[in-house]
Coordinates of C-alpha atoms in Angstrom, one line a residue:
M1 CA 10.0 0.6 -15.2
Q2 CA 9.2 4.5 -14.7
R3 CA 6.8 5.0 -16.7
I4 CA 4.7 2.3 -14.6
G5 CA 6.2 3.8 -11.6
G6 CA 5.8 7.0 -12.5
N7 CA 1.7 6.6 -13.7
L8 CA 0.7 4.1 -9.6
A9 CA 3.1 8.0 -8.7
G10 CA 0.4 9.5 -9.8
M11 CA -2.7 7.8 -9.4
V12 CA -1.6 7.0 -5.4
M13 CA 0.4 10.7 -4.6
P14 CA -2.8 12.6 -4.8
N15 CA -4.9 10.3 -2.1
I16 CA -2.4 10.5 0.6
G17 CA -4.4 12.5 2.7
A18 CA -7.7 10.2 2.2
F19 CA -5.3 7.7 3.3
I20 CA -4.0 9.1 6.0
A21 CA -7.3 10.2 7.2
W22 CA -8.2 6.5 7.6
G23 CA -4.8 5.8 9.1
L24 CA -6.3 7.8 11.9
I25 CA -9.3 6.8 12.3
T26 CA -8.4 3.0 12.4
A27 CA -6.0 3.9 15.2
L28 CA -8.3 6.0 17.0
F29 CA -11.2 3.3 17.2
I30 CA -10.4 0.0 16.6
P31 CA -11.3 -2.5 19.8
T32 CA -8.0 -2.5 20.4
G33 CA -7.2 1.5 19.0
W34 CA -6.5 4.6 21.7
F35 CA -10.2 5.1 21.3
P36 CA -11.8 2.1 20.4
N37 CA -15.5 3.4 20.0
E38 CA -17.9 1.1 18.3
T39 CA -20.0 3.3 16.0
L40 CA -16.5 6.2 13.9
A41 CA -14.8 2.0 13.6
Q42 CA -17.2 1.7 11.4
L43 CA -16.0 3.8 9.5
V44 CA -13.1 1.6 8.6
E45 CA -14.3 -0.8 6.7
P46 CA -16.1 0.8 3.7
M47 CA -13.1 3.1 3.7
I48 CA -10.2 1.2 2.8
M49 CA -12.3 -1.0 0.8
V50 CA -14.6 1.1 -1.6
L51 CA -13.1 4.6 -1.2
L52 CA -9.8 4.0 -0.9
P53 CA -9.9 2.3 -4.7
V54 CA -12.5 4.3 -6.1
L55 CA -10.0 7.3 -5.4
I56 CA -6.9 5.3 -7.0
G57 CA -9.0 4.2 -10.3
Y58 CA -11.2 8.0 -10.1
T59 CA -7.8 9.5 -10.2
G60 CA -6.6 6.3 -12.7
G61 CA -8.6 7.5 -15.8
H62 CA -8.4 10.5 -14.9
I63 CA -4.9 11.2 -15.9
V64 CA -5.5 9.1 -18.5
H65 CA -8.1 11.4 -19.9
G66 CA -9.5 14.2 -17.7
Q67 CA -12.7 14.3 -16.3
R68 CA -14.6 11.4 -18.7
G69 CA -12.1 8.5 -17.8
A70 CA -11.5 9.8 -13.8
V71 CA -16.0 8.6 -14.0
V72 CA -15.4 5.6 -16.2
G73 CA -12.5 5.1 -13.8
A74 CA -14.2 4.9 -10.3
T75 CA -17.0 3.3 -12.0
A76 CA -15.2 0.4 -13.3
T77 CA -13.9 -0.1 -9.8
V78 CA -17.1 -0.6 -8.5
G79 CA -17.1 -3.5 -9.9
I80 CA -13.8 -5.1 -8.6
V81 CA -14.2 -3.8 -5.1
A82 CA -18.3 -5.7 -4.6
G83 CA -17.4 -8.5 -2.9
A84 CA -14.2 -8.6 -3.2
D85 CA -13.1 -9.7 0.7
V86 CA -9.5 -8.2 0.3
P87 CA -8.5 -4.1 -0.7
M88 CA -8.5 -3.6 -4.4
F89 CA -5.6 -1.2 -5.4
L90 CA -4.2 -3.2 -7.3
G91 CA -7.4 -4.2 -9.3
A92 CA -8.0 -0.1 -9.5
M93 CA -3.8 0.8 -10.8
V94 CA -5.4 -2.0 -13.4
V95 CA -9.2 -1.2 -14.5
G96 CA -9.7 2.0 -13.9
P97 CA -7.2 3.5 -16.2
L98 CA -8.1 0.4 -18.7
A99 CA -11.8 1.8 -19.1
A100 CA -10.0 5.6 -19.1
Q101 CA -8.1 5.1 -23.1
I102 CA -11.2 2.8 -23.9
V103 CA -13.5 5.7 -23.3
K104 CA -10.3 7.5 -25.3
L105 CA -10.3 5.0 -28.1
F106 CA -13.6 5.4 -28.1
D107 CA -13.7 9.4 -28.2
R108 CA -10.8 9.2 -31.2
L109 CA -13.3 7.0 -33.1
V110 CA -16.6 9.0 -33.1
Q111 CA -16.8 12.6 -32.1
H112 CA -15.6 14.0 -35.0
R113 CA -19.2 12.7 -36.7
V114 CA -21.4 13.2 -33.6
Q115 CA -23.6 16.1 -35.5
V116 CA -23.8 19.7 -33.0
G117 CA -26.5 19.3 -30.4
F118 CA -26.1 15.5 -29.8
E119 CA -22.6 15.6 -27.8
M120 CA -24.3 15.9 -24.7
L121 CA -26.2 12.6 -25.7
V122 CA -23.5 10.9 -26.9
N123 CA -21.2 11.4 -24.3
N124 CA -23.0 10.6 -21.4
F125 CA -24.1 7.6 -22.2
S126 CA -20.8 6.0 -23.6
A127 CA -19.2 6.8 -21.0
G128 CA -22.3 5.3 -18.7
I129 CA -22.1 2.2 -21.4
I130 CA -18.3 1.6 -20.8
G131 CA -18.2 2.3 -17.6
G132 CA -20.2 -0.1 -16.2
A133 CA -19.0 -2.3 -18.9
M134 CA -15.5 -1.7 -17.4
A135 CA -17.1 -2.7 -13.9
V136 CA -19.1 -6.2 -14.6
F137 CA -16.1 -7.5 -16.3
G138 CA -14.0 -6.1 -13.6
M139 CA -16.3 -7.9 -11.1
L140 CA -15.1 -11.4 -13.2
T141 CA -11.9 -10.5 -13.6
I142 CA -9.9 -8.7 -12.3
G143 CA -11.4 -8.7 -8.6
P144 CA -10.8 -12.9 -9.3
L145 CA -7.9 -12.8 -10.2
V146 CA -6.5 -10.5 -7.8
E147 CA -8.2 -12.7 -4.9
T148 CA -6.1 -15.9 -6.3
L149 CA -3.5 -13.5 -6.1
A150 CA -3.6 -13.2 -2.9
T151 CA -4.1 -17.1 -2.4
A152 CA -1.4 -18.2 -3.9
L153 CA 1.1 -15.0 -2.1
G154 CA 0.2 -16.7 1.1
A155 CA 0.5 -20.6 0.4
G156 CA 4.1 -19.4 -0.2
V157 CA 4.8 -17.9 2.9
Q158 CA 2.9 -21.3 4.2
F159 CA 5.2 -23.3 2.5
L160 CA 8.4 -21.6 3.8
V161 CA 7.7 -21.1 7.2
D162 CA 7.2 -25.4 6.7
L163 CA 10.9 -25.2 5.4
H164 CA 11.7 -23.0 8.9
L165 CA 13.5 -20.4 6.1
L166 CA 11.6 -17.7 8.4
P167 CA 14.1 -14.5 6.6
I168 CA 13.5 -16.0 3.3
V169 CA 9.6 -15.6 4.1
S170 CA 10.2 -11.5 3.3
L171 CA 10.3 -12.5 0.1
L172 CA 6.7 -13.2 0.3
V173 CA 5.7 -11.3 2.8
E174 CA 7.1 -7.4 2.7
P175 CA 5.7 -7.5 -1.3
A176 CA 2.4 -9.1 -0.1
K177 CA 1.4 -6.1 2.3
V178 CA 2.1 -2.9 0.1
L179 CA -0.5 -4.9 -2.0
F180 CA -2.8 -4.6 1.2
L181 CA -2.7 -8.4 2.1
N182 CA -1.6 -7.8 5.2
N183 CA -4.7 -8.7 7.3
A184 CA -4.6 -12.0 5.4
I185 CA -1.0 -13.3 5.4
N186 CA -1.0 -11.8 9.6
H187 CA -4.2 -13.5 10.4
G188 CA -5.0 -16.2 8.1
I189 CA -1.5 -17.5 8.2
L190 CA 1.1 -16.1 10.7
G191 CA -1.4 -15.8 13.9
P192 CA -3.0 -19.8 13.3
L193 CA 0.7 -20.7 13.5
G194 CA 1.9 -18.4 16.2
A195 CA -0.8 -19.5 18.9
T196 CA 0.0 -23.4 18.0
D197 CA 3.3 -22.4 18.7
A198 CA 2.4 -19.8 21.8
A199 CA 0.2 -22.5 23.5
A200 CA 3.4 -25.3 23.5
T201 CA 6.4 -22.8 24.2
G202 CA 5.4 -19.3 25.6
Q203 CA 6.2 -17.0 22.5
S204 CA 6.3 -17.4 18.9
I205 CA 8.9 -15.5 16.0
A206 CA 5.1 -16.3 13.8
F207 CA 4.1 -12.9 15.5
L208 CA 7.0 -11.4 14.4
I209 CA 7.0 -11.3 10.9
E210 CA 4.1 -9.6 9.2
T211 CA 4.1 -7.5 11.7
N212 CA 7.4 -6.2 13.1
P213 CA 7.2 -1.5 12.8
G214 CA 11.1 -1.3 11.4
P215 CA 10.7 -2.1 7.7
G216 CA 8.0 1.3 7.3
L217 CA 10.0 2.5 10.0
G218 CA 13.1 2.9 8.4
L219 CA 11.1 3.6 4.7
L220 CA 9.4 6.6 5.9
L221 CA 12.4 7.9 7.2
A222 CA 14.1 7.7 3.9
I223 CA 11.5 9.5 2.2
L224 CA 12.1 11.8 5.0
F225 CA 15.8 12.8 4.5
F226 CA 15.5 12.1 0.9
G227 CA 12.4 11.6 -1.0
T228 CA 10.8 14.1 -2.9
R229 CA 9.3 17.5 -2.0
T230 CA 6.1 16.2 -2.0
A231 CA 6.3 12.4 -0.1
R232 CA 8.4 15.1 2.3
T233 CA 5.7 17.3 3.7
S234 CA 3.5 13.8 4.5
A235 CA 6.0 11.4 6.0
P236 CA 6.4 12.5 9.4
G237 CA 2.8 12.3 10.2
A238 CA 3.0 9.0 8.9
I239 CA 5.7 8.1 10.8
I240 CA 3.5 8.4 13.7
I241 CA 0.5 6.7 12.3
H242 CA 2.9 3.9 11.5
F243 CA 5.6 3.3 14.5
L244 CA 3.8 4.4 16.8
G245 CA 0.2 4.4 16.4
G246 CA 0.6 0.4 14.0
I247 CA -1.2 1.1 10.2
H248 CA 1.4 -0.1 8.6
E249 CA -1.0 0.8 5.1
I250 CA 0.5 4.1 6.0
Y251 CA 3.6 3.5 4.0
F252 CA 2.2 0.8 1.2
P253 CA 1.1 3.6 -0.7
Y254 CA 4.4 5.5 -1.2
V255 CA 6.3 2.2 -1.8
L256 CA 3.3 1.6 -4.9
A257 CA 4.4 4.9 -6.1
Q258 CA 8.6 3.6 -5.8
P259 CA 8.1 0.4 -5.9
R260 CA 12.1 -0.1 -6.8
L261 CA 10.9 1.2 -2.6
V262 CA 10.2 -2.2 -2.1
F263 CA 13.3 -3.9 -2.4
S264 CA 14.3 -1.7 1.1
V265 CA 11.4 -3.0 2.8
I266 CA 12.8 -7.0 2.1
A267 CA 15.7 -6.2 3.1
G268 CA 14.5 -3.8 6.5
G269 CA 12.4 -7.1 6.7
A270 CA 14.5 -10.9 6.6
S271 CA 17.7 -8.8 9.0
G272 CA 14.9 -8.5 11.5
V273 CA 13.6 -11.3 11.3
L274 CA 17.5 -12.6 10.9
V275 CA 18.1 -11.3 14.3
F276 CA 14.8 -12.6 16.2
M277 CA 15.8 -15.9 15.3
L278 CA 19.7 -15.7 16.6
S279 CA 18.3 -14.0 19.9
G280 CA 15.4 -15.9 20.1
A281 CA 12.9 -13.9 20.4
G282 CA 9.4 -13.8 19.8
L283 CA 5.5 -12.3 20.9
V284 CA 2.9 -14.3 23.1
A285 CA 0.8 -13.1 21.3
T286 CA 0.0 -11.0 17.9
P287 CA 0.9 -6.8 18.4
S288 CA -2.5 -5.4 17.1
P289 CA -2.4 -2.4 15.9
G290 CA 0.7 -2.9 14.5
S291 CA 2.7 -0.6 16.6
I292 CA 6.2 -0.2 18.8
I293 CA 3.8 0.1 21.8
A294 CA 2.1 -3.2 20.8
Y295 CA 4.9 -5.0 20.6
M296 CA 6.0 -4.1 23.6
A297 CA 3.0 -4.9 25.5
V298 CA 2.7 -8.7 24.1
T299 CA 7.0 -9.5 24.8
P300 CA 7.4 -11.8 27.1
K301 CA 9.4 -10.6 30.1
G302 CA 12.6 -10.4 29.5
G303 CA 12.3 -10.4 25.8
H304 CA 12.1 -7.1 25.1
L305 CA 15.4 -6.2 24.6
A306 CA 15.9 -9.4 21.9
V307 CA 12.9 -7.5 20.2
L308 CA 13.7 -4.3 20.1
A309 CA 16.8 -4.7 18.5
G310 CA 15.3 -6.5 15.7
V311 CA 13.0 -4.4 14.9
A312 CA 16.4 -1.1 15.4
I313 CA 18.2 -3.6 12.7
S314 CA 15.4 -3.9 11.0
A315 CA 14.4 -0.2 10.5
L316 CA 18.5 0.2 10.0
V317 CA 18.7 -1.8 7.2
S318 CA 15.8 -0.6 5.3
F319 CA 16.7 3.8 6.0
L320 CA 19.5 2.6 3.9
V321 CA 18.7 0.9 1.3
A322 CA 16.2 3.1 0.4
A323 CA 17.9 6.1 1.2
A324 CA 20.5 3.8 -1.3
L325 CA 17.9 3.9 -3.9
L326 CA 16.5 7.2 -3.7
R327 CA 20.5 8.5 -4.2
F328 CA 20.4 10.3 -1.4
G329 CA 18.4 12.8 -2.8
R330 CA 21.2 13.2 -5.3
D331 CA 18.0 13.7 -8.4
E332 CA 16.0 16.0 -6.5
R333 CA 18.6 18.0 -5.7
T334 CA 19.6 17.5 -9.6
A335 CA 16.2 18.6 -10.5
R336 CA 16.2 22.1 -8.8
S337 CA 19.4 22.7 -9.6
T338 CA 18.4 22.5 -13.4
T339 CA 15.2 23.8 -13.1
S340 CA 16.8 26.5 -11.5
P341 CA 17.0 30.3 -13.0
E342 CA 20.8 30.8 -12.4
A343 CA 21.6 27.3 -14.3
S344 CA 18.4 28.6 -16.8
S345 CA 20.7 31.4 -17.7

């Protein structure tokens, strides 16, 4: 599990800057953003659907087999993003390294047998053939598998909602969010349910389940105080984009980099939903984007204290669980101490 987490971190963390760029553009220019602009908002979908998955596939390929692996990994990733209805981050994490591994095996078998003067020809054609084949393979297999996973998670959420087991919904919602299926669950399942409830009662707790910014805030605060040095440098900007801008996707790469942290957002989400239930909280519409400002704007009169309590409790629980999972920074301090001149002497 540590090796898997380390490989995921290696694919995601180098691309955090691109995630932040996408988050800023989304928070600023979408129709419900700070400065709505129809022209600039056209950047949002291509970046999350194409650019970010391809970057992840490229980086994963580079980790496995250098520049050749990176090129083939990016080429293969295009196959799974073409025509996809959901962001293919999970697929990119699979197909990028897989394609690079195939090229690596090919090079081991063939390169020492290539005649002098034919190296470039063989390298280029082998990368092109393998990359193209993996793009087709990914489009026909990995892409549909990821979309099937999204459908299954959505059905699971619907089942738990129908049974009124709302806190348990976080067991599916939070991991699905980290896989960038948040919009599918929110707008495809919880949004319509909330609209039906709000039409009858004037508010709905369904609008609060997926959009709650508390779990992500708690996670990012824990990373800010106890995360690795690299993660801490980008956490403050991510907090602003997430909590005030409402772009939850900005914290997903941190969880993908350290998969154990998914337990912190599950705990935070479940505790927040429990508080919402006990206090009778609800919203009149889906907060879009899911920022604390949008939350306050769609909270019915007299319900602000209950909504803020749920957000605060979920952030606190998520922070405590994430801090414990990060060992309150002890791993980072131990690593620094063992590499210090005093320790080495």
